[in-house]
PDB file of C-alpha atoms in Angstrom:
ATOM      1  CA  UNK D1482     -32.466  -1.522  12.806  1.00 72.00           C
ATOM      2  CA  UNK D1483     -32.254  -0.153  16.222  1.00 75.00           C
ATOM      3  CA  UNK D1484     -35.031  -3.421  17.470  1.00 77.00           C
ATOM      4  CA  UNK D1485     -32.447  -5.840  16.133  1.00 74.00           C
ATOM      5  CA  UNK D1486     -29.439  -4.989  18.431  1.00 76.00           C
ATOM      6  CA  UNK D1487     -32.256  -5.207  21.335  1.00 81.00           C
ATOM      7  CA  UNK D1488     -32.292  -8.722  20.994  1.00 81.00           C
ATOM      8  CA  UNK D1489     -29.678 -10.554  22.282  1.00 84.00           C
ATOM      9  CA  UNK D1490     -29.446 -13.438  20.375  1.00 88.00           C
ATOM     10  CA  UNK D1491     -29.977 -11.399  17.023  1.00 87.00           C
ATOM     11  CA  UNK D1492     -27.045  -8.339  18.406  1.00 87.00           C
ATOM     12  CA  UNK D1493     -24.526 -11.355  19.188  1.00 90.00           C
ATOM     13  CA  UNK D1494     -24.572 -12.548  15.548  1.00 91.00           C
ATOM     14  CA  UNK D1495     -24.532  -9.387  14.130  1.00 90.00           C
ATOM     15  CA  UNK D1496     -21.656  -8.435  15.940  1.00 91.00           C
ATOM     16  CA  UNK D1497     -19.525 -11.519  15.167  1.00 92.00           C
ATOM     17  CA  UNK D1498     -20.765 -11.407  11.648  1.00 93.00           C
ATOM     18  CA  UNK D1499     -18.895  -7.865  11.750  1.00 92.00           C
ATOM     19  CA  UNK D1500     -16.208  -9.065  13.843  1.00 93.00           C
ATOM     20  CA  UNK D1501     -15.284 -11.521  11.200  1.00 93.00           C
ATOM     21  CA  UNK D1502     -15.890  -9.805   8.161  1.00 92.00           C
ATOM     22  CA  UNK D1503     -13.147  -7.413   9.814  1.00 92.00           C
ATOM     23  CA  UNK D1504     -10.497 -10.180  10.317  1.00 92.00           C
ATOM     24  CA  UNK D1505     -11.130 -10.765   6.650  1.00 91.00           C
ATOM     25  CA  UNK D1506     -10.654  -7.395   5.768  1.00 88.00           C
ATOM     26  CA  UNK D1507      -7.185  -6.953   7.326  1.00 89.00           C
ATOM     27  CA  UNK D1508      -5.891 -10.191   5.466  1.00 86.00           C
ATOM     28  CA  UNK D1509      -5.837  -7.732   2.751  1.00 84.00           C
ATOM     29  CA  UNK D1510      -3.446  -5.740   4.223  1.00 84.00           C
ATOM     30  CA  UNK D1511      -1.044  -8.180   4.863  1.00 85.00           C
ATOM     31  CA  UNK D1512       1.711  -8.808   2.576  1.00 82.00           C
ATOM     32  CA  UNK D1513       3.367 -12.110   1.536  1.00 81.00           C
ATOM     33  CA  UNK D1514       6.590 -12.639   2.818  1.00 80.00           C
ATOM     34  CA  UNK D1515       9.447 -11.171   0.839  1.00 77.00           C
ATOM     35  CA  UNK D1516       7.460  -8.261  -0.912  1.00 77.00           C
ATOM     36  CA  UNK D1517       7.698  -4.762  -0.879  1.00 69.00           C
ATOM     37  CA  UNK D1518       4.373  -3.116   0.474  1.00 65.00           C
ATOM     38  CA  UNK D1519       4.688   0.778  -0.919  1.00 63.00           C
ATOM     39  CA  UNK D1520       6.134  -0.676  -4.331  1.00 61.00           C
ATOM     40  CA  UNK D1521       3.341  -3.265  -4.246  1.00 60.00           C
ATOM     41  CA  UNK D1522       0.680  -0.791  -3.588  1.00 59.00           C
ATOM     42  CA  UNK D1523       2.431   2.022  -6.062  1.00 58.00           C
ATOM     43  CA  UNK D1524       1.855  -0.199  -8.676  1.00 56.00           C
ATOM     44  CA  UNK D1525      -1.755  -1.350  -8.058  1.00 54.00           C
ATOM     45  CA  UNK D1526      -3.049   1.954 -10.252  1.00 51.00           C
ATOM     46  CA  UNK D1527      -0.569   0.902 -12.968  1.00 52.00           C
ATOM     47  CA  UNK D1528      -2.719  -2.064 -14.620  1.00 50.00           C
ATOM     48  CA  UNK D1529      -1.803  -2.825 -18.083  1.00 51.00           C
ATOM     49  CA  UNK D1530      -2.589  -6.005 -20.063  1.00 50.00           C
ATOM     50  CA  UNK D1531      -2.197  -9.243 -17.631  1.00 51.00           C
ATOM     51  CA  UNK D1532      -2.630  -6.825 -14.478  1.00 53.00           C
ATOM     52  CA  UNK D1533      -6.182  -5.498 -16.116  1.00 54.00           C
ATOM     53  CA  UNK D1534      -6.958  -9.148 -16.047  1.00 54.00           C
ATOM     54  CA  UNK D1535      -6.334  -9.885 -12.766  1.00 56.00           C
ATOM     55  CA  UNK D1536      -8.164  -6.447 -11.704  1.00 54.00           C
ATOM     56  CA  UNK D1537     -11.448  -7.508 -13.114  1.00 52.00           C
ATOM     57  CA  UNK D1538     -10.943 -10.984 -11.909  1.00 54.00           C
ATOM     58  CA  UNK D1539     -10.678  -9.119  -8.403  1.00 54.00           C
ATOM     59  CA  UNK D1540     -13.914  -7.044  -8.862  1.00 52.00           C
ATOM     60  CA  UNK D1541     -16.061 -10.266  -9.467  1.00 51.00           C
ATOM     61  CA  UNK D1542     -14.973 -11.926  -6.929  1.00 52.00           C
ATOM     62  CA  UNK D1543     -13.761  -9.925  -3.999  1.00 53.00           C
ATOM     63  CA  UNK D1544     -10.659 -10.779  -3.957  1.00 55.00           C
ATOM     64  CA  UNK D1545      -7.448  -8.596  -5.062  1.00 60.00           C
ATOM     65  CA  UNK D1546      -5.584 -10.603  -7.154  1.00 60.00           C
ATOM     66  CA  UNK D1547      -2.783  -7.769  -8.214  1.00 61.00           C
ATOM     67  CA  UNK D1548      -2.154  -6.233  -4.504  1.00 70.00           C
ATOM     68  CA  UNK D1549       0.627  -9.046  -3.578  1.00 76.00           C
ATOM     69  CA  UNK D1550      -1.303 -10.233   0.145  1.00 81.00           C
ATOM     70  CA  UNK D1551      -2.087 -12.801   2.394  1.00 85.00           C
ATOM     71  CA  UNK D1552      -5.388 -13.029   0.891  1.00 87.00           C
ATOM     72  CA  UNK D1553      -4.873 -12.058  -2.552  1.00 83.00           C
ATOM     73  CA  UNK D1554      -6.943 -15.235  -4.184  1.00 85.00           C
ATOM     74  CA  UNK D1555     -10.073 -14.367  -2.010  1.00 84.00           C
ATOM     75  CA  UNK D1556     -13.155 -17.009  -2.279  1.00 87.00           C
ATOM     76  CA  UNK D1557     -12.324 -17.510  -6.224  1.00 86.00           C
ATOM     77  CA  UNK D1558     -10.800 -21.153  -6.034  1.00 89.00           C
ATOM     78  CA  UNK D1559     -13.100 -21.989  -3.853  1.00 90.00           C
ATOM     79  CA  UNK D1560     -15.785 -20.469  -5.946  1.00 89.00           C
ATOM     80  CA  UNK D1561     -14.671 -22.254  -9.122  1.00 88.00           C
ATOM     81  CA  UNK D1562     -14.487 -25.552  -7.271  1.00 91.00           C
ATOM     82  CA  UNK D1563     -18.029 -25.253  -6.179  1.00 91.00           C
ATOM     83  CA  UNK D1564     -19.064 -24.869  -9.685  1.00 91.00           C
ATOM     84  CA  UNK D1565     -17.038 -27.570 -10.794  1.00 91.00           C
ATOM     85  CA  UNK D1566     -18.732 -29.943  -8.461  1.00 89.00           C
ATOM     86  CA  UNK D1567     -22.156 -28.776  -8.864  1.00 89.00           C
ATOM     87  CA  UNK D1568     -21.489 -29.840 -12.844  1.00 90.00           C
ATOM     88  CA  UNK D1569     -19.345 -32.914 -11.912  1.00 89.00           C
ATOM     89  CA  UNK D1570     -22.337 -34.357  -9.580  1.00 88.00           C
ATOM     90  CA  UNK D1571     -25.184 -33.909 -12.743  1.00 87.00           C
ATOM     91  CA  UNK D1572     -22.911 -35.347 -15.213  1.00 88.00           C
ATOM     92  CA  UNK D1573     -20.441 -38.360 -13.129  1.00 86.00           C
ATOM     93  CA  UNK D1574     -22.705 -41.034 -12.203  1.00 88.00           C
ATOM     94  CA  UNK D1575     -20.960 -41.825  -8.828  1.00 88.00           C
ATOM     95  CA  UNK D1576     -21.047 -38.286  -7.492  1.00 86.00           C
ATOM     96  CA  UNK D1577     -24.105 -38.651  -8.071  1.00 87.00           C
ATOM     97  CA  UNK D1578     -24.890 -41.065  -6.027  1.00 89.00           C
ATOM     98  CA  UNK D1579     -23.357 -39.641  -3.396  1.00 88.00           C
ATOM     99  CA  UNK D1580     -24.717 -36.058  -3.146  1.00 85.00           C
ATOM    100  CA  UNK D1581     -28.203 -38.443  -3.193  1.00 86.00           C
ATOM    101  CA  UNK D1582     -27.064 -39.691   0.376  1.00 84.00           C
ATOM    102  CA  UNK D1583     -27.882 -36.649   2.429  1.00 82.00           C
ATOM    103  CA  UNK D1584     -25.947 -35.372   5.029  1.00 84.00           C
ATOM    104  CA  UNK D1585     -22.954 -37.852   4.825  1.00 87.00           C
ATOM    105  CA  UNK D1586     -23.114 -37.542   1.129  1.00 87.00           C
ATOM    106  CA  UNK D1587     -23.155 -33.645   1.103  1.00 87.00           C
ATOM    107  CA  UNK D1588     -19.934 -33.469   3.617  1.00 89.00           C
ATOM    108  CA  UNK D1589     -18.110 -35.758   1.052  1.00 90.00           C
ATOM    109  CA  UNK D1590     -19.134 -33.269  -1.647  1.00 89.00           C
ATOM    110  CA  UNK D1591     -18.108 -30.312   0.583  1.00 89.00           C
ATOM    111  CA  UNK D1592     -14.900 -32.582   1.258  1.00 90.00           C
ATOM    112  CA  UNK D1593     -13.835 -33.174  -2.385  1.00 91.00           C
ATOM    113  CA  UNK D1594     -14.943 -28.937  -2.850  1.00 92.00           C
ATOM    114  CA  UNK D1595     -12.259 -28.356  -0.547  1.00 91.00           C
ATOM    115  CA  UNK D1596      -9.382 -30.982  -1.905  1.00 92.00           C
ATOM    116  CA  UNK D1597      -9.918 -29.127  -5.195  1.00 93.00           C
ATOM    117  CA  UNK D1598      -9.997 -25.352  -3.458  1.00 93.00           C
ATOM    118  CA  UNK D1599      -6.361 -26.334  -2.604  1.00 93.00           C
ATOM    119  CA  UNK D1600      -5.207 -27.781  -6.362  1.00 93.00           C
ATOM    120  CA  UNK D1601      -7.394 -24.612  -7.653  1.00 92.00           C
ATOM    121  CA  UNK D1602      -5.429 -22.169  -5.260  1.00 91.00           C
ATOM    122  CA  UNK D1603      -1.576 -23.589  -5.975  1.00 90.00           C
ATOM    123  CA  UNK D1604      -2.311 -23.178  -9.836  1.00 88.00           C
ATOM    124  CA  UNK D1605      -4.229 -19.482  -9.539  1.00 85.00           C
ATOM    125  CA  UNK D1606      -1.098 -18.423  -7.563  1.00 85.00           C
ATOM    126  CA  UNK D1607       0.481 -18.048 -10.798  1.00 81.00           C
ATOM    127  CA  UNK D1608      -1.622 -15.206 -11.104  1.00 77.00           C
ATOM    128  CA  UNK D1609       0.162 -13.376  -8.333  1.00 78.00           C
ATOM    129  CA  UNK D1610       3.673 -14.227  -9.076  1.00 75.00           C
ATOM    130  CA  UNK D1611       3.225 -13.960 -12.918  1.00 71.00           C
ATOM    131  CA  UNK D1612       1.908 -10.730 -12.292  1.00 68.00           C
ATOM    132  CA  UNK D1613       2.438  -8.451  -9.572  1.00 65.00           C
ATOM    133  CA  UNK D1614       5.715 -10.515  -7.954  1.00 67.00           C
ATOM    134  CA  UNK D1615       7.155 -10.084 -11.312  1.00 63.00           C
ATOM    135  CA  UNK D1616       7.341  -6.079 -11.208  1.00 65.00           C
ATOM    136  CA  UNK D1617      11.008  -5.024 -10.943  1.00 63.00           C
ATOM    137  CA  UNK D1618      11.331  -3.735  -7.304  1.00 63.00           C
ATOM    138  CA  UNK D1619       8.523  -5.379  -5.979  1.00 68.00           C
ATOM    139  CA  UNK D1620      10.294  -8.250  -3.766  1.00 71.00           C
ATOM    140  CA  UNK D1621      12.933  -7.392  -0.964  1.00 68.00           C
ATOM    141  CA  UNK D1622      16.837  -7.788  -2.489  1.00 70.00           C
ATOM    142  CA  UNK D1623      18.060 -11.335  -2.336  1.00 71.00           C
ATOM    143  CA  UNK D1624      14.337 -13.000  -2.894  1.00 73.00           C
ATOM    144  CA  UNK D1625      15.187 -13.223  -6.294  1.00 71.00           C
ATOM    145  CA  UNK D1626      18.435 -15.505  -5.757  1.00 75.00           C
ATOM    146  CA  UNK D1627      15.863 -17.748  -4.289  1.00 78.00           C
ATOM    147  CA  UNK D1628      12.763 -17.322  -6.066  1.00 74.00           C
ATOM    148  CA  UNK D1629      12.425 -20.797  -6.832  1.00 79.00           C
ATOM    149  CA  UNK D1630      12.037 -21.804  -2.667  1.00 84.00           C
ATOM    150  CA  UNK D1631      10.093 -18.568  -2.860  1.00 82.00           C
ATOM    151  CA  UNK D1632       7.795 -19.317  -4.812  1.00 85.00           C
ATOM    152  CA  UNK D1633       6.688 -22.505  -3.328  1.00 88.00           C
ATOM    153  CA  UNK D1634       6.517 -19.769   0.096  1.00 88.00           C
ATOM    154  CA  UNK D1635       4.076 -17.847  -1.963  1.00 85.00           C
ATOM    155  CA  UNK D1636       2.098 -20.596  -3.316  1.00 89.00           C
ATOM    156  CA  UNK D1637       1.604 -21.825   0.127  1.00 91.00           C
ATOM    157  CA  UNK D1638       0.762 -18.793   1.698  1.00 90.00           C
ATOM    158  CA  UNK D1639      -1.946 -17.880  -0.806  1.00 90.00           C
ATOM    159  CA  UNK D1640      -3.556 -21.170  -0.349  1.00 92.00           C
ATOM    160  CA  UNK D1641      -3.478 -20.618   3.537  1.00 93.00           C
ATOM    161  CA  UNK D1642      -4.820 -17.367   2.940  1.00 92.00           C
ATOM    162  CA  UNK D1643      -7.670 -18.863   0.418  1.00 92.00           C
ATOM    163  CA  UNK D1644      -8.321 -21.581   3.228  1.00 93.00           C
ATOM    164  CA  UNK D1645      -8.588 -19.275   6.343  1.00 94.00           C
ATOM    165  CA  UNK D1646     -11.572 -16.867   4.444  1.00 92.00           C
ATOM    166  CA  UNK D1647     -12.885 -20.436   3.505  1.00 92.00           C
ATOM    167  CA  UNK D1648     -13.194 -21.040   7.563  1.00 93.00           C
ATOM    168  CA  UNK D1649     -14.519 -17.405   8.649  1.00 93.00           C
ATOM    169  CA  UNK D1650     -17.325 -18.092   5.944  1.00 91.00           C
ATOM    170  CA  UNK D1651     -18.415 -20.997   7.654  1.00 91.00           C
ATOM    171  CA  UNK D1652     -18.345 -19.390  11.099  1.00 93.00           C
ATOM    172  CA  UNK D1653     -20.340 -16.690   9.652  1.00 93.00           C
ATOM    173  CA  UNK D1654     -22.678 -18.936   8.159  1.00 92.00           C
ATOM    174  CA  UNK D1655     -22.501 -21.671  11.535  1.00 92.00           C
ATOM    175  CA  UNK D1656     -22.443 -18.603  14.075  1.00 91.00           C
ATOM    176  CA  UNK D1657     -23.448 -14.981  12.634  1.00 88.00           C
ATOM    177  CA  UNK D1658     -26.025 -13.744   9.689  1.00 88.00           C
ATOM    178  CA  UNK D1659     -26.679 -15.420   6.572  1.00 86.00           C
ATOM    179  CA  UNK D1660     -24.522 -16.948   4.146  1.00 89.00           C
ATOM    180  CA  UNK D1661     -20.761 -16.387   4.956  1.00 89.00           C
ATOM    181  CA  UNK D1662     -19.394 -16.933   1.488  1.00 89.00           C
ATOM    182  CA  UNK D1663     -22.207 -14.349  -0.079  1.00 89.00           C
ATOM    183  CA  UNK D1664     -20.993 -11.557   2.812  1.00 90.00           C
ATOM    184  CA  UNK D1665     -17.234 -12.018   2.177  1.00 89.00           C
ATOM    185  CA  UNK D1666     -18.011 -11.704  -1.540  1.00 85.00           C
ATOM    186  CA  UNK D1667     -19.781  -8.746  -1.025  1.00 86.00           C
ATOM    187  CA  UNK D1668     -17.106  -7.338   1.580  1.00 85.00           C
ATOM    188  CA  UNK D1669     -14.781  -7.541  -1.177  1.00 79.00           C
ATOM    189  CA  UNK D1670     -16.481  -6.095  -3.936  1.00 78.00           C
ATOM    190  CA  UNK D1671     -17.840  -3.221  -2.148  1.00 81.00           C
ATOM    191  CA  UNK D1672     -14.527  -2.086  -0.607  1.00 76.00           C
ATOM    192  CA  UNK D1673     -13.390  -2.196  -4.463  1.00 70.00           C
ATOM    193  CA  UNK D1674     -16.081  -0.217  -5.167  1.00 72.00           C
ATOM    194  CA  UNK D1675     -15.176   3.314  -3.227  1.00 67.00           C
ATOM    195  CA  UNK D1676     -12.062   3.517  -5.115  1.00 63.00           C
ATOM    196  CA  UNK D1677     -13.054   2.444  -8.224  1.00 62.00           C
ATOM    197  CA  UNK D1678     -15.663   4.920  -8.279  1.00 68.00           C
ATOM    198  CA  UNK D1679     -13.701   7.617  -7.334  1.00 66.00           C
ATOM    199  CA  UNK D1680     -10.917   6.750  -9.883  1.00 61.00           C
ATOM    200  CA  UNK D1681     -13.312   6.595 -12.389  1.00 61.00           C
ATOM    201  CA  UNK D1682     -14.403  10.357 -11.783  1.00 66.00           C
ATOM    202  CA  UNK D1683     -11.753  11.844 -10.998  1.00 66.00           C
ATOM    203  CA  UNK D1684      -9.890  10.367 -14.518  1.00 61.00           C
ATOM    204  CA  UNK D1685     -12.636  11.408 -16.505  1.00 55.00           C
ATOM    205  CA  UNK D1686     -12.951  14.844 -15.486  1.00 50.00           C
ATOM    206  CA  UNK D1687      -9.620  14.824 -16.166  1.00 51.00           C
ATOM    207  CA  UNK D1688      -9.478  12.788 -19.406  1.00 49.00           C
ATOM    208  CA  UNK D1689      -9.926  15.082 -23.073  1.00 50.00           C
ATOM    209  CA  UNK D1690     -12.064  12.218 -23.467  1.00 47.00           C
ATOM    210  CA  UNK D1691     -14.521  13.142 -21.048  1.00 44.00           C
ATOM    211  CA  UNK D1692     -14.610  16.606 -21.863  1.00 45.00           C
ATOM    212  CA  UNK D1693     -15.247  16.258 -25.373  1.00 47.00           C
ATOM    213  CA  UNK D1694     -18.431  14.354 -24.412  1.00 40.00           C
ATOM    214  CA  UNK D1695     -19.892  17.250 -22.315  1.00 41.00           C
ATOM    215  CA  UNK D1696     -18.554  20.028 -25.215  1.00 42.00           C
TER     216      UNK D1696
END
């Protein structure tokens, strides 16, 4: 480990790999406009039903789907469009055909990926506002007189959010250490995972539950 940062080349994309995988990091801790940070973050332990969803949605995917921020949707649209084009070019004839033209046909894949990122990100936005914008106290007083124009705010914002971590993948990838998607997917699952594990043991040392089991 110490060898790699003696070589420049290998030490510069290292460090920007880091460097960006921190600007991702601190998109999490940006709310969206209108909402209330310490009631949005008081109620992130307090998953029932819908809100468990979105929680294990989160884990898979690295993104944090019930903390009400800038980049609340993480990679997952862009995830699920991927997927949906890798099908969509083995089963449509004419995608096809294009993916089989090699570099010019790959950047209109990656184009079309993209145009569908954005449709996938305004509808999984429901997912934020159906969930953890809907929590009494969560948005600022007087949002909800407008919530209509605020919503469209929120749906917008996510989708910038979604589109920005879609850019600092490809620097990664262009300019830093391997695949940029993979890292910010990993990012965001392992900065779940402190938490989660620590939740986990301190509830069941604390759970009846969990004591039966040991009696």
């Amino acid at each position: 480990i110490a060898n790699l940062f003696k070589v420049p080349e290998i030490r510069n994309k290292i460090l920007i790999t880091l460097g960006l995988l921190l600007i991702y990091r601190i998109g999490f801790y940006i709310p969206l406009p209108g909402v209330n940070a310490e009631r949005a973050l008081a109620n992130v332990g307090n998953m029932d039903g819908f809100a468990r969803l979105c929680g294990m949605m989160s884990v898979l995917t690295g993104g944090s789907l019930q903390s009400a921020t800038l980049f609340s949707l993480g990679v997952m649209p862009y995830i699920s469009a991927s997927i949906i084009f890798s099908l969509l070019t083995k089963a449509v004839p004419s995608l096809e055909k294009i993916a089989k033209e090699g570099a010019s046909g790959q950047r209109k894949i990656n184009q079309y990926t993209r145009l569908a990122t954005v449709a996938i990100c305004l509808v999984q936005s429901w997912f934020v506002i159906g969930g953890s914008l809907s929590i009494d106290g969560v948005l600022h007083t007087g949002v909800e007189q407008w919530f209509g124009v605020y919503t469209i705010v929120v749906m917008v914002s996510l989708t910038a959010g979604t589109m920005f971590i879609m850019w600092l993948g490809e620097q990664i990838t262009e300019n830093g250490i391997g695949n940029g998607i993979s890292l910010i997917i990993m990012a965001g699952i392992i900065s779940n995972l402190g938490p989660a594990l620590s939740s986990y043991v301190t509830g069941g040392m604390d759970s009846q539950a969990y004591q039966g089991l040991l009696m």
